mmCIF file of C-alpha atoms in Angstrom:
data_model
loop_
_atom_site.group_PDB
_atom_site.id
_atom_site.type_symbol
_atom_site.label_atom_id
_atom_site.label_comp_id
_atom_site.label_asym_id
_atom_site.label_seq_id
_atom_site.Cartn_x
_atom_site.Cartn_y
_atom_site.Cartn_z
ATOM 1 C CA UNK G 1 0.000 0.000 0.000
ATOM 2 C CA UNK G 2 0.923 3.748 -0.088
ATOM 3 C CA UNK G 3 3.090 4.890 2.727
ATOM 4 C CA UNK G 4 2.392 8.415 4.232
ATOM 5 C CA UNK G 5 5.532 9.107 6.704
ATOM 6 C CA UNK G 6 4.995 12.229 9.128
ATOM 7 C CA UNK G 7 8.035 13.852 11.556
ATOM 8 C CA UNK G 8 8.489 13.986 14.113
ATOM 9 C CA UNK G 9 6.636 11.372 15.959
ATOM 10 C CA UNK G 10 6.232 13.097 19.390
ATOM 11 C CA UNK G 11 7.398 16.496 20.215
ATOM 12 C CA UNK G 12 7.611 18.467 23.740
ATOM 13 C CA UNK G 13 7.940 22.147 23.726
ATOM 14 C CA UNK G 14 7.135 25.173 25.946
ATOM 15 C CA UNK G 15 4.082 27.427 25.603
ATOM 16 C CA UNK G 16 4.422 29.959 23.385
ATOM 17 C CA UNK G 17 6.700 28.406 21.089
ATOM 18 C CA UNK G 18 5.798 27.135 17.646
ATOM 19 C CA UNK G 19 5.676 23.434 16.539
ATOM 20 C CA UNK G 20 5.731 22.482 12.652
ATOM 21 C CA UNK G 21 4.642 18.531 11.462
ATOM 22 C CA UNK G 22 5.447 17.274 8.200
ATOM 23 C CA UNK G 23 3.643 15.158 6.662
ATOM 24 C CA UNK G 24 4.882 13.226 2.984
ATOM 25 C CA UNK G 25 3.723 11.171 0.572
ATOM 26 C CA UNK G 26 6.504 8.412 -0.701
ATOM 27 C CA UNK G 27 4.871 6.686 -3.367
ATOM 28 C CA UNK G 28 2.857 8.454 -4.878
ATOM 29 C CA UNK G 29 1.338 12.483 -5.483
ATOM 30 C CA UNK G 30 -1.468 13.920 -2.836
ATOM 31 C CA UNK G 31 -3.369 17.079 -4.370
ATOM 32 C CA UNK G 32 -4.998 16.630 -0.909
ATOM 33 C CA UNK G 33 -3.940 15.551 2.678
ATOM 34 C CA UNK G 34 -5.868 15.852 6.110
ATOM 35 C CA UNK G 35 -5.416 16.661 9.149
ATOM 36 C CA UNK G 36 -6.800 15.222 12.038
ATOM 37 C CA UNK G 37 -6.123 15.710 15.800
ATOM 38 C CA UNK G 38 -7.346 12.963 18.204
ATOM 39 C CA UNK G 39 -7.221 13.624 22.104
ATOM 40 C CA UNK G 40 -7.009 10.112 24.896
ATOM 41 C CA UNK G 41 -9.664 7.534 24.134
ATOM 42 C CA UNK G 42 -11.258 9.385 21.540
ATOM 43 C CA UNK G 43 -11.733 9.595 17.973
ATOM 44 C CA UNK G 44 -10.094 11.474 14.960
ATOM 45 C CA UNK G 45 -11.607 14.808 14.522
ATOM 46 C CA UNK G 46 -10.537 16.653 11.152
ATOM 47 C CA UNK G 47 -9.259 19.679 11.476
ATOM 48 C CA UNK G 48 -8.758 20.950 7.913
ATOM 49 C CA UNK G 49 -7.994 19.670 4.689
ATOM 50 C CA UNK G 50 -4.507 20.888 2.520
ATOM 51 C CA UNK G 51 -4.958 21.808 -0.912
ATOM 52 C CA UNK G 52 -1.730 21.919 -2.927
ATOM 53 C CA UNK G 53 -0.827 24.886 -4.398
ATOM 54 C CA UNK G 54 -4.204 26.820 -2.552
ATOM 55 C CA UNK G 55 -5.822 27.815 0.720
ATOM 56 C CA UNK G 56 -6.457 25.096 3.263
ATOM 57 C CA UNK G 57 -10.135 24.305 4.371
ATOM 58 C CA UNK G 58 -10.507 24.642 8.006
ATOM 59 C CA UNK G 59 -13.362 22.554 9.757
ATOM 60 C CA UNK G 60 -15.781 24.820 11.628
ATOM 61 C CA UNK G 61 -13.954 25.976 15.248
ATOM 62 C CA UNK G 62 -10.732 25.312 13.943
ATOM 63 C CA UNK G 63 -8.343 28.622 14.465
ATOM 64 C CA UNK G 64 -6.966 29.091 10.430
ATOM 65 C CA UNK G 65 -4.541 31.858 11.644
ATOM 66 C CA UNK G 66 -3.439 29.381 15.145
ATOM 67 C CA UNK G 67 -2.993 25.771 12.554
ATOM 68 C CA UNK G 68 -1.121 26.912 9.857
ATOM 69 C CA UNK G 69 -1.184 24.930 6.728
ATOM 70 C CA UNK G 70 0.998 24.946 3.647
ATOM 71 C CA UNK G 71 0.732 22.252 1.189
ATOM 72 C CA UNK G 72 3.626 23.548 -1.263
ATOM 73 C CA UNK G 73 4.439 20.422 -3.256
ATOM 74 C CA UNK G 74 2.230 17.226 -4.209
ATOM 75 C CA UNK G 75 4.095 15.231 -1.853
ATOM 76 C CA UNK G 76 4.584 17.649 1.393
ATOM 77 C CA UNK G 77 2.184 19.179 3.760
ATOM 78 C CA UNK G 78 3.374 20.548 6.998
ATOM 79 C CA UNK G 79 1.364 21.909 10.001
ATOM 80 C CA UNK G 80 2.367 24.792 12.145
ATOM 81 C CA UNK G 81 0.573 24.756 15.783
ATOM 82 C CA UNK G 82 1.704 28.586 16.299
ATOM 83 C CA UNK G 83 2.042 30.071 20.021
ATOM 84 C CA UNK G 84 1.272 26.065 21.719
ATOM 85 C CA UNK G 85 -0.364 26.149 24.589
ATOM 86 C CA UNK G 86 -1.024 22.660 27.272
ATOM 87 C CA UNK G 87 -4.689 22.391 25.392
ATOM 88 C CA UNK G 88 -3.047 21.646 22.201
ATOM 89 C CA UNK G 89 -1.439 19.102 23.527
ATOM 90 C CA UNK G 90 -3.071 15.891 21.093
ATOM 91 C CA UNK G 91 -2.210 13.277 18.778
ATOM 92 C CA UNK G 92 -1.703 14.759 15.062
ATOM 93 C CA UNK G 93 -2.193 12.827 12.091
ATOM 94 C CA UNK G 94 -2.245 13.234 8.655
ATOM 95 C CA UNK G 95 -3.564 11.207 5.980
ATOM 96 C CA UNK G 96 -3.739 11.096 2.081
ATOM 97 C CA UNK G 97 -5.651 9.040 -0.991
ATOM 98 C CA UNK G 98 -3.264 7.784 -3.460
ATOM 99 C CA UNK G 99 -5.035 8.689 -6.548
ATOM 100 C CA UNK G 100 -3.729 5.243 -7.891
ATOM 101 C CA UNK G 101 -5.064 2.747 -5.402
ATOM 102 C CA UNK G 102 -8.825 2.348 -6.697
ATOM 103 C CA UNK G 103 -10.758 2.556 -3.059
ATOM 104 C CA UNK G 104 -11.058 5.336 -1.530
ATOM 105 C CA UNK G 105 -9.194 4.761 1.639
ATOM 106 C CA UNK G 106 -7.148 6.760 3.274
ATOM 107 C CA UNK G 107 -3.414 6.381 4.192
ATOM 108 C CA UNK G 108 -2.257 7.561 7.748
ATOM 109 C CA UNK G 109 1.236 8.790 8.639
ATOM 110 C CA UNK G 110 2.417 7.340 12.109
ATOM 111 C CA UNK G 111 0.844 10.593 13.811
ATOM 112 C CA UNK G 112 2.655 13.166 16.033
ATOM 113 C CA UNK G 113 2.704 13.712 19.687
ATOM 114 C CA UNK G 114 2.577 16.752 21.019
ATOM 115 C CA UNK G 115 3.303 17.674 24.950
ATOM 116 C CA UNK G 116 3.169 21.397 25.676
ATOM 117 C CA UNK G 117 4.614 21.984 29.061
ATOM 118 C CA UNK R 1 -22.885 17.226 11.326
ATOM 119 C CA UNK R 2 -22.877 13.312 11.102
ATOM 120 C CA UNK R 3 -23.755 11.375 13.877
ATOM 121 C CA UNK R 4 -21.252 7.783 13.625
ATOM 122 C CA UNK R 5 -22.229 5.985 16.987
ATOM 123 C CA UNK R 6 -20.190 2.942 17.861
ATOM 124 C CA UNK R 7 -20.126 0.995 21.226
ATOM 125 C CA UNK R 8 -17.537 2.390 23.579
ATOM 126 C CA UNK R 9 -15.920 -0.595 24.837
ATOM 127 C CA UNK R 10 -16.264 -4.194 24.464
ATOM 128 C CA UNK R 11 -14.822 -7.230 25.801
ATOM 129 C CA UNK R 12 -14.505 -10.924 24.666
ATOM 130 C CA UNK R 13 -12.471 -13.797 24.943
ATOM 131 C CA UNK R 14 -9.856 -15.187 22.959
ATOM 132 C CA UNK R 15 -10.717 -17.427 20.046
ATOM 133 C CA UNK R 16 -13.899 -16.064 20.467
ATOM 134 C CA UNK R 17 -16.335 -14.299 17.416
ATOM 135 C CA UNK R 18 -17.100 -10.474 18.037
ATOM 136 C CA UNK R 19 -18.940 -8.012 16.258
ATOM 137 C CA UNK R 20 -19.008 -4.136 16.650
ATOM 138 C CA UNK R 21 -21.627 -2.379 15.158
ATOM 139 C CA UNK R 22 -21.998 1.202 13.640
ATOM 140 C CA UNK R 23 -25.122 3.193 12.923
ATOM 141 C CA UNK R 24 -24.983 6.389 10.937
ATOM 142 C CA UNK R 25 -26.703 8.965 9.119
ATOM 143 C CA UNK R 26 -27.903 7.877 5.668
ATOM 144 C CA UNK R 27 -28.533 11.264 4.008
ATOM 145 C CA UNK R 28 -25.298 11.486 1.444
ATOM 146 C CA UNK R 29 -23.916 8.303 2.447
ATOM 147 C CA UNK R 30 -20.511 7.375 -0.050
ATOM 148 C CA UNK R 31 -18.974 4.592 1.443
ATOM 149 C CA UNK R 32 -17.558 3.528 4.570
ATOM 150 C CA UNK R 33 -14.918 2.189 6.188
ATOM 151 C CA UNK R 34 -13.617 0.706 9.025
ATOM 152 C CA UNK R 35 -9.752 1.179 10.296
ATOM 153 C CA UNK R 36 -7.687 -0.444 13.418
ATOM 154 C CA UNK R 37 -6.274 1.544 15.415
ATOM 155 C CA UNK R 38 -3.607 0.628 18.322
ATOM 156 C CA UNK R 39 -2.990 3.047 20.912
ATOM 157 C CA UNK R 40 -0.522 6.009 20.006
ATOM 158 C CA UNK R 41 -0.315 4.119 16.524
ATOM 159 C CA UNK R 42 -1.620 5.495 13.073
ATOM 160 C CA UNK R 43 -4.672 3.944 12.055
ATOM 161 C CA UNK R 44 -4.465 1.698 9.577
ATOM 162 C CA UNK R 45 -6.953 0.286 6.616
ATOM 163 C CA UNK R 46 -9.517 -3.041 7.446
ATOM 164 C CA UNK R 47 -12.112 -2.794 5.174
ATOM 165 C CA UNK R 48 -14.470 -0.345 2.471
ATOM 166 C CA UNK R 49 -18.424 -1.489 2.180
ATOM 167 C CA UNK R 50 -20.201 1.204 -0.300
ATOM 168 C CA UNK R 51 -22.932 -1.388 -1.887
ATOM 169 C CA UNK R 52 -25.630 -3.908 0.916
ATOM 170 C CA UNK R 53 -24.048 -7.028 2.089
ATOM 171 C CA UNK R 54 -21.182 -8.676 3.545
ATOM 172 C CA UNK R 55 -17.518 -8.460 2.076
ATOM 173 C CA UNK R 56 -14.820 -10.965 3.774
ATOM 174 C CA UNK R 57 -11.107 -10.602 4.216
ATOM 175 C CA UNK R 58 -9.702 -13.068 6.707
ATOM 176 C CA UNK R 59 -10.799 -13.298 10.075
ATOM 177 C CA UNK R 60 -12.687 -9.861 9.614
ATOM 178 C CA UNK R 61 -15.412 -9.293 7.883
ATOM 179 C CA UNK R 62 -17.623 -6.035 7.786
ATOM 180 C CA UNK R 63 -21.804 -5.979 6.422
ATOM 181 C CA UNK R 64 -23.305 -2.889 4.970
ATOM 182 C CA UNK R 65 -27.034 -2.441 5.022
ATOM 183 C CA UNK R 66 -27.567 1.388 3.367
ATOM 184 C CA UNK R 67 -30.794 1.649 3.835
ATOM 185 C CA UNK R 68 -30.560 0.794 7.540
ATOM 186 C CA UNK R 69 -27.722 3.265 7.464
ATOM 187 C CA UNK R 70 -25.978 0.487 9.768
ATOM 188 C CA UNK R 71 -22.668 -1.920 9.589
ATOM 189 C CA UNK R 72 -20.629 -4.118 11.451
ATOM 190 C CA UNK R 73 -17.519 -5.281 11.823
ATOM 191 C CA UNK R 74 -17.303 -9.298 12.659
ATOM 192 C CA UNK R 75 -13.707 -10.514 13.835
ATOM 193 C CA UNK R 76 -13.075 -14.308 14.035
ATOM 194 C CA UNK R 77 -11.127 -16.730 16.051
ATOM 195 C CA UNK R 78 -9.742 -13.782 17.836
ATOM 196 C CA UNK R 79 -6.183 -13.163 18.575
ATOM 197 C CA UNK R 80 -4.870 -10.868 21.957
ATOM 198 C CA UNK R 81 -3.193 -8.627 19.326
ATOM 199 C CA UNK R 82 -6.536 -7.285 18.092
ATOM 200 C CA UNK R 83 -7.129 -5.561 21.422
ATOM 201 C CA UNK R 84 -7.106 -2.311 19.555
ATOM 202 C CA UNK R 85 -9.670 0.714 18.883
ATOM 203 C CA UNK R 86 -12.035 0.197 16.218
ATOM 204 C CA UNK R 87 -12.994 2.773 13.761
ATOM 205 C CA UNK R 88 -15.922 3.342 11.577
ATOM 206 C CA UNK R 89 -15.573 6.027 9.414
ATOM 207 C CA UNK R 90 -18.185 7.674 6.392
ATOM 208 C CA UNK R 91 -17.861 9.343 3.466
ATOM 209 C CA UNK R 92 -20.412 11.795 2.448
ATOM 210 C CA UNK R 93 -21.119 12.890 -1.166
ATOM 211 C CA UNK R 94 -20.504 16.763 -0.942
ATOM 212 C CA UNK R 95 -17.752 16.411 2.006
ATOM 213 C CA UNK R 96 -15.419 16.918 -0.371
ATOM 214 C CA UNK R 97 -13.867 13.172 -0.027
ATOM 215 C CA UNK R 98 -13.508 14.047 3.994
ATOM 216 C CA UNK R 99 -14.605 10.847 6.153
ATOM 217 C CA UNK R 100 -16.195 11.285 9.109
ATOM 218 C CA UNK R 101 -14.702 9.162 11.972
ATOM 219 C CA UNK R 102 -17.374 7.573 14.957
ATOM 220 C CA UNK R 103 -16.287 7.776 18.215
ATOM 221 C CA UNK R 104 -14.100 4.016 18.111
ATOM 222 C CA UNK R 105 -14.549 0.948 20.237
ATOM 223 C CA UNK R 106 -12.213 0.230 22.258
ATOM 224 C CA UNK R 107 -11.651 -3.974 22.047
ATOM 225 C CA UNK R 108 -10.531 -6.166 24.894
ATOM 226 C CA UNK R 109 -9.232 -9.520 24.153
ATOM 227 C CA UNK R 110 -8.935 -11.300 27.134
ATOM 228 C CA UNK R 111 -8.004 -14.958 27.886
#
């Protein structure tokens, strides 16, 4: 299948500071990745969707100007969690459809967690 | 938005048959899916039901009924390494390919 790698996969960092997550595709091109957070026990929530080359779409109550999105190339999208505070501490994962693969699942990265002291 | 409900937790015993259910709005149903997920792990792909009936892979197995805007997945013979979170996701035509993830059940395999 395709492999979606994302870096790093945990990060601490102080509040205030600003945390970026990368998220590729190896194998193949992504026009479109997601993003999803997921707090303890819960379930994946999206947070926004990255166009390449275009504005990301931000799920409703989802801060655009605190998640910063860039989605430069087919194969790289990177979130920016500007000015972290503890409540942002989460899982982040990303995901992607190869175009290729005929079903329209979607392919995870290994996720990124995030500990704001 | 859509409502995915799943069963929170569920328990069963190894070698054991099990089978988590998921009920969801039918307005704009696409397709759905249903991932694994261990904890602090990725998710990662089990099966995709977008027509009625029952498609088999292995010891899982996962039945779509769209009118009943319900599913399930059915694990077999089951193994302590599937105590995991279960997923049900849906896609919704006009989403914009987005799926829409229930709220997981959490799966005990005990001994």
């Amino acid at each position: 299948g395709a492999v979606v790698s994302q870096h790093p996969s945990w990060v601490i960092c102080k509040s205030g500071t600003s945390v970026k997550i990368e998220c590729r595709s190896l194998d193949f091109q992504a026009t479109t990745m997601f993003w999803y957070r997921q707090f303890p026990k819960q379930s994946l929530m999206l947070m926004a969707t990255s166009n390449e080359g275009s504005k990301a779409t931000y799920e409703q109550g989802v801060e655009k100007d605190k998640f910063l999105i860039n989605h430069a190339s087919l194969t790289l999208s990177t979130l920016t969690v500007t000015s972290a505070h503890p409540e942002d501490s989460s899982f982040y994962i990303c995901s992607a459809r190869d175009p290729g693969d005929g079903v329209e699942k979607l392919f995870f990265g290994s996720g990124t967690q995030l500990s704001v002291l | 938005g859509q409502n995915i409900d799943q069963p929170t937790e569920m328990t069963a015993t190894e070698g054991a048959i099990v089978q988590i259910n998921c009920t969801y709005q039918t307005s704009g149903f696409n397709g759905l899916f249903w991932y694994q997920q261990h904890a602090g792990e990725a998710p990662t792909f089990l099966s995709y039901n977008v027509l009625d009936g029952l498609e088999e892979k292995g010891r899982f197995s996962s039945f779509l009924s769209r009118s009943k805007g319900y599913s399930y997945l059915l694990l077999k013979e089951l193994q302590m390494k599937d105590s995991a979170s279960y997923l049900c996701a849906v896609s919704f035509t006009g989403g914009g390919n987005k799926l829409t993830f229930g709220t997981g059940t959490q799966l005990k395999v005990e001994l």
